Tab-separated table of C-alpha atoms in Angstrom:
chain	number	residue	atom	x	y	z
A	175	LEU	CA	57.213	59.112	100.667
A	176	THR	CA	54.967	56.132	101.363
A	177	HIS	CA	55.211	56.640	105.137
A	178	ILE	CA	54.491	60.381	105.321
A	179	GLY	CA	52.449	60.727	102.124
A	180	ALA	CA	53.201	62.366	98.788
A	181	LYS	CA	51.047	65.424	99.497
A	182	PHE	CA	52.703	66.136	102.853
A	183	MET	CA	56.167	65.683	101.340
A	184	PHE	CA	55.369	68.074	98.492
A	185	VAL	CA	53.921	70.774	100.748
A	186	ALA	CA	56.702	70.388	103.330
A	187	GLY	CA	59.351	70.571	100.604
A	188	MET	CA	57.845	73.797	99.246
A	189	PHE	CA	57.657	75.291	102.742
A	190	VAL	CA	61.312	74.505	103.474
A	191	SER	CA	62.420	75.802	100.078
A	192	GLY	CA	60.458	79.053	100.490
A	193	CYS	CA	61.820	79.726	103.983
A	194	VAL	CA	65.385	78.938	102.924
A	195	THR	CA	65.109	81.234	99.884
A	196	ILE	CA	64.126	84.132	102.158
A	197	LEU	CA	66.976	83.210	104.497
A	198	PHE	CA	69.390	83.266	101.565
A	199	GLY	CA	68.441	86.890	100.923
A	200	MET	CA	69.648	87.833	104.412
A	201	LEU	CA	73.116	86.311	104.095
A	202	ASP	CA	74.650	89.607	102.989
A	203	LYS	CA	74.364	90.742	106.608
A	204	VAL	CA	76.728	87.956	107.717
A	205	PRO	CA	80.398	88.995	108.081
A	206	SER	CA	82.538	87.933	105.127
A	207	GLY	CA	84.961	85.057	105.520
A	208	PRO	CA	84.621	81.409	106.585
A	209	MET	CA	81.319	82.057	108.419
A	210	PHE	CA	79.692	83.473	105.280
A	211	ILE	CA	80.963	80.624	103.083
A	212	GLY	CA	79.864	78.015	105.627
A	213	LEU	CA	76.360	79.477	105.914
A	214	CYS	CA	76.074	79.627	102.118
A	215	PHE	CA	76.790	75.902	101.879
A	216	LEU	CA	74.399	75.140	104.753
A	217	VAL	CA	71.533	77.175	103.290
A	218	ARG	CA	72.032	75.730	99.820
A	219	ALA	CA	72.042	72.202	101.267
A	220	MET	CA	68.767	72.876	103.103
A	221	ASP	CA	67.283	74.294	99.904
A	222	ALA	CA	68.364	71.142	98.046
A	223	VAL	CA	66.536	68.933	100.571
A	224	GLY	CA	63.325	70.950	100.191
A	225	PHE	CA	63.627	70.984	96.412
A	226	ALA	CA	64.268	67.221	96.254
A	227	ALA	CA	61.259	66.513	98.459
A	228	ALA	CA	58.933	68.692	96.383
A	229	MET	CA	60.167	67.383	93.021
A	230	THR	CA	60.099	63.713	94.039
A	231	ALA	CA	56.582	64.041	95.428
A	232	SER	CA	55.348	66.026	92.422
A	233	PHE	CA	56.461	63.339	89.949
A	234	SER	CA	54.736	60.691	92.074
A	235	ILE	CA	51.486	62.671	92.339
A	236	LEU	CA	51.407	63.322	88.591
A	237	ALA	CA	52.075	59.685	87.716
A	238	LYS	CA	49.393	58.569	90.180
A	239	ALA	CA	46.817	61.062	88.914
A	240	PHE	CA	47.494	60.440	85.201
A	241	PRO	CA	48.753	56.833	84.951
A	242	ASN	CA	48.010	56.492	81.222
A	243	ASN	CA	49.372	59.881	80.139
A	244	ILE	CA	52.517	60.337	82.208
A	245	ALA	CA	54.749	61.587	79.399
A	246	THR	CA	52.063	63.957	78.093
A	247	VAL	CA	51.549	65.552	81.508
A	248	LEU	CA	55.267	65.809	82.246
A	249	GLY	CA	55.863	67.285	78.807
A	250	SER	CA	53.090	69.836	79.310
A	251	LEU	CA	54.514	70.914	82.659
A	252	GLU	CA	57.929	71.414	81.069
A	253	ILE	CA	56.380	74.481	79.416
A	254	PHE	CA	56.474	76.109	82.853
A	255	THR	CA	60.004	74.859	83.468
A	256	GLY	CA	61.034	76.647	80.286
A	257	LEU	CA	59.020	79.697	81.316
A	258	GLY	CA	60.893	79.787	84.620
A	259	LEU	CA	64.221	79.512	82.810
A	260	VAL	CA	63.217	82.351	80.499
A	261	LEU	CA	61.729	84.758	83.064
A	262	GLY	CA	63.887	83.960	86.104
A	263	PRO	CA	67.155	85.655	85.086
A	264	PRO	CA	65.693	88.910	83.673
A	265	LEU	CA	63.173	89.364	86.516
A	266	GLY	CA	65.803	88.558	89.136
A	267	GLY	CA	68.244	90.936	87.462
A	268	PHE	CA	65.624	93.686	87.328
A	269	LEU	CA	64.776	93.316	91.037
A	270	TYR	CA	68.455	93.201	91.981
A	271	GLN	CA	69.283	96.281	89.904
A	272	SER	CA	66.219	98.284	90.999
A	273	PHE	CA	66.264	97.435	94.693
A	274	ASP	CA	68.998	95.384	96.345
A	275	TYR	CA	70.370	91.911	96.995
A	276	GLU	CA	67.627	90.872	99.442
A	277	VAL	CA	64.562	91.739	97.346
A	278	PRO	CA	64.814	89.011	94.610
A	279	PHE	CA	65.194	86.229	97.201
A	280	ILE	CA	62.498	87.531	99.535
A	281	THR	CA	60.069	88.003	96.624
A	282	LEU	CA	60.624	84.487	95.286
A	283	GLY	CA	60.471	82.946	98.766
A	284	CYS	CA	57.169	84.671	99.523
A	285	ILE	CA	55.660	83.461	96.220
A	286	VAL	CA	56.625	79.876	97.102
A	287	LEU	CA	55.190	80.216	100.624
A	288	VAL	CA	51.896	81.602	99.262
A	289	LEU	CA	51.594	78.474	97.097
A	290	VAL	CA	51.873	76.203	100.158
A	291	PRO	CA	48.277	76.687	101.447
A	292	VAL	CA	46.998	76.670	97.851
A	293	ASN	CA	48.464	73.212	97.282
A	294	MET	CA	47.224	72.022	100.680
A	295	CYS	CA	43.675	72.739	99.519
A	296	ILE	CA	43.931	71.615	95.888
A	297	LEU	CA	46.124	68.503	95.851
A	298	PRO	CA	44.432	65.127	96.406
A	299	LYS	CA	45.666	62.833	99.143
A	300	TYR	CA	46.677	59.357	98.038
A	301	ASP	CA	46.865	56.449	100.467
A	302	SER	CA	49.759	54.093	99.857
A	303	ILE	CA	50.988	50.804	101.235
A	304	PRO	CA	54.767	50.389	101.530
A	305	SER	CA	55.905	47.606	99.208
A	306	LYS	CA	58.741	45.123	99.618
A	307	ASP	CA	60.470	46.349	96.456
A	308	SER	CA	63.769	48.039	97.235
A	309	PHE	CA	65.594	50.936	95.647
A	310	TRP	CA	68.634	48.749	94.938
A	311	LYS	CA	66.540	46.127	93.173
A	312	LEU	CA	65.288	48.848	90.846
A	313	ILE	CA	68.588	50.565	90.125
A	314	LEU	CA	70.445	47.291	89.450
A	315	LEU	CA	68.206	46.416	86.506
A	316	PRO	CA	70.425	46.768	83.383
A	317	LYS	CA	67.869	48.808	81.457
A	318	VAL	CA	67.286	51.151	84.402
A	319	LEU	CA	71.050	51.659	84.744
A	320	LEU	CA	71.242	52.769	81.113
A	321	LEU	CA	68.282	55.102	81.571
A	322	CYS	CA	70.025	56.553	84.639
A	323	LEU	CA	73.046	57.235	82.413
A	324	THR	CA	70.709	59.038	80.013
A	325	ILE	CA	69.300	61.238	82.785
A	326	PHE	CA	72.806	61.979	84.094
A	327	SER	CA	74.168	62.868	80.649
A	328	LEU	CA	71.279	65.224	79.837
A	329	SER	CA	71.547	67.032	83.155
A	330	ALA	CA	75.348	67.260	82.868
A	331	CYS	CA	75.109	68.739	79.369
A	332	LEU	CA	72.505	71.269	80.476
A	333	GLY	CA	74.462	72.150	83.626
A	334	PHE	CA	77.652	72.632	81.610
A	335	LEU	CA	76.106	75.631	79.845
A	336	ASP	CA	75.390	77.579	83.062
A	337	PRO	CA	78.941	78.642	84.020
A	338	THR	CA	80.524	78.591	80.550
A	339	MET	CA	78.149	79.773	77.834
A	340	SER	CA	77.672	83.361	78.989
A	341	LEU	CA	81.441	83.840	79.250
A	342	PHE	CA	81.907	82.470	75.728
A	343	ILE	CA	79.191	84.719	74.294
A	344	LEU	CA	80.640	87.842	75.889
A	345	LYS	CA	84.138	87.006	74.719
A	346	LYS	CA	83.393	85.669	71.228
A	347	PHE	CA	80.518	87.811	69.989
A	348	LYS	CA	81.177	90.945	72.086
A	349	LEU	CA	77.494	91.215	73.013
A	350	PRO	CA	76.327	93.559	75.791
A	351	ALA	CA	75.609	91.748	79.047
A	352	GLY	CA	71.893	92.477	78.733
A	353	TYR	CA	71.645	90.523	75.478
A	354	VAL	CA	73.242	87.364	76.839
A	355	GLY	CA	69.953	86.266	78.419
A	356	LEU	CA	68.227	86.539	75.040
A	357	VAL	CA	70.613	83.945	73.594
A	358	PHE	CA	69.445	81.491	76.263
A	359	LEU	CA	65.888	81.920	74.972
A	360	GLY	CA	66.613	79.657	72.008
A	361	LEU	CA	67.252	76.639	74.197
A	362	ALA	CA	64.535	77.327	76.776
A	363	LEU	CA	61.772	78.039	74.257
A	364	SER	CA	62.523	75.088	71.970
A	365	TYR	CA	62.612	72.737	74.969
A	366	SER	CA	59.398	74.006	76.539
A	367	LEU	CA	57.435	74.157	73.265
A	368	SER	CA	58.515	70.738	71.976
A	369	SER	CA	58.093	68.869	75.285
A	370	PRO	CA	54.245	68.591	75.174
A	371	LEU	CA	54.340	67.239	71.612
A	372	LEU	CA	57.082	64.754	72.473
A	373	GLY	CA	55.147	63.678	75.580
A	374	LEU	CA	51.963	63.122	73.565
A	375	LEU	CA	53.914	61.132	70.974
A	376	SER	CA	55.551	59.056	73.701
A	377	ASP	CA	52.183	58.137	75.257
A	378	LYS	CA	50.279	57.502	72.027
A	379	LEU	CA	53.080	55.454	70.416
A	380	PRO	CA	55.013	53.783	73.270
A	381	TYR	CA	57.225	51.786	70.885
A	382	LEU	CA	58.757	55.093	69.717
A	383	ARG	CA	60.200	55.858	73.153
A	384	LYS	CA	63.330	53.804	72.536
A	385	TRP	CA	64.002	55.605	69.269
A	386	LEU	CA	63.406	59.001	70.866
A	387	LEU	CA	65.911	58.140	73.599
A	388	VAL	CA	68.573	56.944	71.173
A	389	SER	CA	68.158	59.655	68.551
A	390	GLY	CA	67.883	62.354	71.236
A	391	GLY	CA	71.188	61.313	72.810
A	392	LEU	CA	73.018	61.167	69.467
A	393	MET	CA	71.533	64.489	68.334
A	394	THR	CA	72.548	66.150	71.618
A	395	ALA	CA	76.108	64.881	71.193
A	396	LEU	CA	76.270	66.228	67.633
A	397	CYS	CA	74.879	69.612	68.708
A	398	PHE	CA	77.463	69.991	71.488
A	399	PHE	CA	80.176	69.091	68.977
A	400	MET	CA	78.870	71.920	66.757
A	401	LEU	CA	78.251	74.412	69.571
A	402	GLY	CA	81.843	75.741	69.621
A	403	PRO	CA	82.231	74.382	66.977
A	404	ALA	CA	84.978	71.842	67.739
A	405	PRO	CA	88.347	73.094	66.405
A	406	VAL	CA	88.819	69.978	64.239
A	407	LEU	CA	85.959	71.198	61.982
A	408	HIS	CA	87.787	74.474	61.189
A	409	ILE	CA	84.463	76.367	61.148
A	410	GLU	CA	84.298	79.952	62.360
A	411	SER	CA	81.695	80.395	65.083
A	412	GLN	CA	78.881	82.776	64.207
A	413	LEU	CA	76.043	84.065	66.373
A	414	TRP	CA	73.196	82.815	64.135
A	415	MET	CA	74.701	79.326	64.028
A	416	PHE	CA	75.234	79.355	67.798
A	417	VAL	CA	71.562	80.229	68.425
A	418	LEU	CA	70.400	77.609	65.905
A	419	VAL	CA	72.431	74.898	67.644
A	420	LEU	CA	70.941	75.949	71.002
A	421	VAL	CA	67.435	75.559	69.552
A	422	LEU	CA	68.333	72.045	68.355
A	423	ILE	CA	69.819	71.219	71.775
A	424	GLY	CA	66.547	72.181	73.456
A	425	PHE	CA	64.631	69.890	71.111
A	426	SER	CA	67.072	66.968	71.458
A	427	LEU	CA	67.091	67.239	75.257
A	428	GLY	CA	63.295	66.954	75.219
A	429	MET	CA	63.494	63.878	72.965
A	430	SER	CA	65.553	62.061	75.601
A	431	ALA	CA	64.214	63.535	78.844
A	432	ILE	CA	60.457	63.174	78.337
A	433	PRO	CA	60.261	59.385	77.628
A	434	VAL	CA	62.667	58.402	80.450
A	435	PHE	CA	60.184	58.398	83.352
A	436	PRO	CA	57.502	56.214	81.700
A	437	GLU	CA	60.215	53.943	80.295
A	438	ILE	CA	61.654	53.286	83.782
A	439	LEU	CA	58.130	52.580	85.073
A	440	HIS	CA	57.479	50.153	82.211
A	441	CYS	CA	60.750	48.353	82.935
A	442	ALA	CA	59.832	48.075	86.636
A	443	TYR	CA	56.428	46.579	85.799
A	444	GLU	CA	58.077	44.073	83.461
A	445	ASN	CA	60.326	42.929	86.291
A	446	GLY	CA	57.546	42.279	88.788
A	447	PHE	CA	57.415	45.509	90.793
A	448	GLU	CA	54.105	46.221	92.498
A	449	GLU	CA	52.086	49.022	90.956
A	450	GLY	CA	51.333	51.888	93.325
A	451	LEU	CA	52.594	55.046	94.984
A	452	SER	CA	55.517	53.196	96.552
A	453	LEU	CA	57.003	52.367	93.145
A	454	LEU	CA	56.270	55.877	91.869
A	455	GLY	CA	58.211	57.250	94.824
A	456	LEU	CA	61.183	55.001	94.034
A	457	VAL	CA	61.225	56.039	90.374
A	458	SER	CA	60.760	59.736	91.212
A	459	GLY	CA	63.569	59.635	93.745
A	460	LEU	CA	65.863	57.853	91.298
A	461	PHE	CA	65.101	60.387	88.554
A	462	SER	CA	65.741	63.341	90.881
A	463	ALA	CA	68.961	61.807	92.208
A	464	MET	CA	70.442	61.173	88.752
A	465	TRP	CA	69.394	64.609	87.530
A	466	SER	CA	70.989	66.308	90.544
A	467	LEU	CA	74.168	64.247	90.134
A	468	GLY	CA	74.458	65.420	86.545
A	469	ALA	CA	73.696	69.002	87.604
A	470	PHE	CA	76.719	68.767	89.921
A	471	ALA	CA	79.105	66.976	87.544
A	472	GLY	CA	78.269	69.058	84.456
A	473	PRO	CA	79.272	72.514	85.716
A	474	THR	CA	82.207	71.132	87.741
A	475	LEU	CA	83.811	69.174	84.894
A	476	GLY	CA	82.707	71.708	82.299
A	477	GLY	CA	84.193	74.640	84.202
A	478	PHE	CA	87.506	72.793	84.546
A	479	LEU	CA	87.610	71.851	80.843
A	480	ASN	CA	86.586	75.365	79.810
A	481	GLU	CA	89.441	76.842	81.821
A	482	LYS	CA	92.053	74.384	80.521
A	483	LEU	CA	90.968	73.788	76.912
A	484	GLY	CA	88.537	76.545	76.003
A	485	PHE	CA	84.809	76.447	75.328
A	486	GLU	CA	85.093	74.827	71.876
A	487	TRP	CA	86.862	71.689	73.115
A	488	ALA	CA	84.994	71.661	76.444
A	489	SER	CA	81.565	71.554	74.754
A	490	ALA	CA	82.709	68.810	72.344
A	491	ILE	CA	84.022	66.683	75.224
A	492	GLN	CA	80.893	67.352	77.292
A	493	GLY	CA	78.791	66.026	74.430
A	494	GLY	CA	80.587	62.705	74.931
A	495	TRP	CA	78.220	61.945	77.825
A	496	ALA	CA	75.221	62.150	75.493
A	497	LEU	CA	77.060	60.151	72.808
A	498	LEU	CA	77.881	57.412	75.312
A	499	SER	CA	74.306	57.174	76.600
A	500	GLY	CA	72.822	57.223	73.090
A	501	LEU	CA	75.109	54.483	71.783
A	502	ALA	CA	74.739	52.320	74.913
A	503	THR	CA	70.944	52.618	74.867
A	504	GLY	CA	70.797	51.831	71.146
A	505	ILE	CA	72.989	48.723	71.547
A	506	PHE	CA	70.856	47.562	74.475
A	507	TYR	CA	67.563	47.931	72.574
A	508	ILE	CA	68.969	46.149	69.497
A	509	THR	CA	70.275	43.304	71.663
A	510	GLU	CA	66.952	43.087	73.513
A	511	ALA	CA	64.976	42.940	70.251
A	512	THR	CA	67.295	40.248	68.850
A	513	ARG	CA	66.990	38.174	72.020
A	514	ARG	CA	63.187	38.401	72.009
A	515	SER	CA	62.896	37.443	68.353
A	516	SER	CA	65.207	34.462	68.935
A	517	SER	CA	63.223	33.275	71.959
A	518	SER	CA	59.893	33.644	70.134
A	519	SER	CA	61.186	31.665	67.153
A	520	LEU	CA	62.397	28.905	69.486
A	521	GLN	CA	59.007	28.737	71.191
A	522	ASN	CA	57.143	28.607	67.843
A	523	PRO	CA	59.328	26.772	65.289
A	524	PRO	CA	58.191	27.136	61.656
A	525	GLY	CA	57.852	23.345	61.312
A	526	ASN	CA	55.242	23.197	64.052
A	527	ASN	CA	53.113	25.830	62.338
A	528	GLU	CA	53.302	24.042	58.975
A	529	GLU	CA	52.479	20.667	60.570
A	530	ARG	CA	49.549	22.154	62.473
A	531	THR	CA	48.211	23.741	59.288
A	532	HIS	CA	48.546	20.449	57.402
A	533	LEU	CA	46.719	18.482	60.108
A	534	MET	CA	43.918	21.029	60.269
A	535	GLY	CA	43.580	20.785	56.489
A	536	SER	CA	43.400	16.973	56.647
A	537	GLU	CA	40.742	17.088	59.348
A	538	THR	CA	38.688	19.430	57.227
């Protein structure tokens, strides 16, 4: 990112992603069999490279443009992430049903390509000097490792719902297929509407970030335990309760996801990393990598558990990732606070303060 520039990486990533999306719409003309499967993997891999480039560069540009309000800006933009999650499936389904397989992909690809020249004109260009700080130096910091676990757990929990939740809704509540997308609205809307408020809170009161991270992880774990609900609770699943838990999941995911980026940056500054676009690129790349890793592990493990144990147990076990990250982060912050208070008391013993006060009083 520092060698080719954040703006070029963002625009190039969007261009690749738009072209690949259009190409994906033409795959139905490929003969079925190994060639079709191989091309699907190839096209998806190319799309992943373009997406990673655009996302990594976008985080860096935002953090560079709004250094004092990172969480607020990221939280505000999550409104549009939620909007995409809400509108994507019904619009794609409408285009697929009304026209054919190619039209949804070609339409989306063309929209992305139209945005390429727009961003070329609008986005500022930031000059950056490559720093000596390495990716491994950043990721091996204990606090950053725990925050990476938080990102992974959130993405895994969110990814788990993609292949499993719609099947559970159709089977358990006997809803028509058209209404399944409406159930997803609870999660998407609560996440997108709460994210700006959580971002503003995270920027205005930075000391609350640690508590948002911990409580968000624990709340997510509890919600996934109640999503089925877990068979050990002996509670009959009902549609209203299922939607309510999804709304709480959207809120708890925002509590953990929004403060992570500024918290990693703060940790890097504390450990002597140079401020600039180079560091922002490292943090953006790390965030994207952990999120993508969770997006792979969540559906894979979740689909396996759902097939073997059923949705109720699978969701409870999946919530273990969030429970682990919440507990580990909480223990780390408590230990860190205890260590700092001990070191400050050793540097300023009470006796010294009393003696200094007494001497000053004598001099007076």
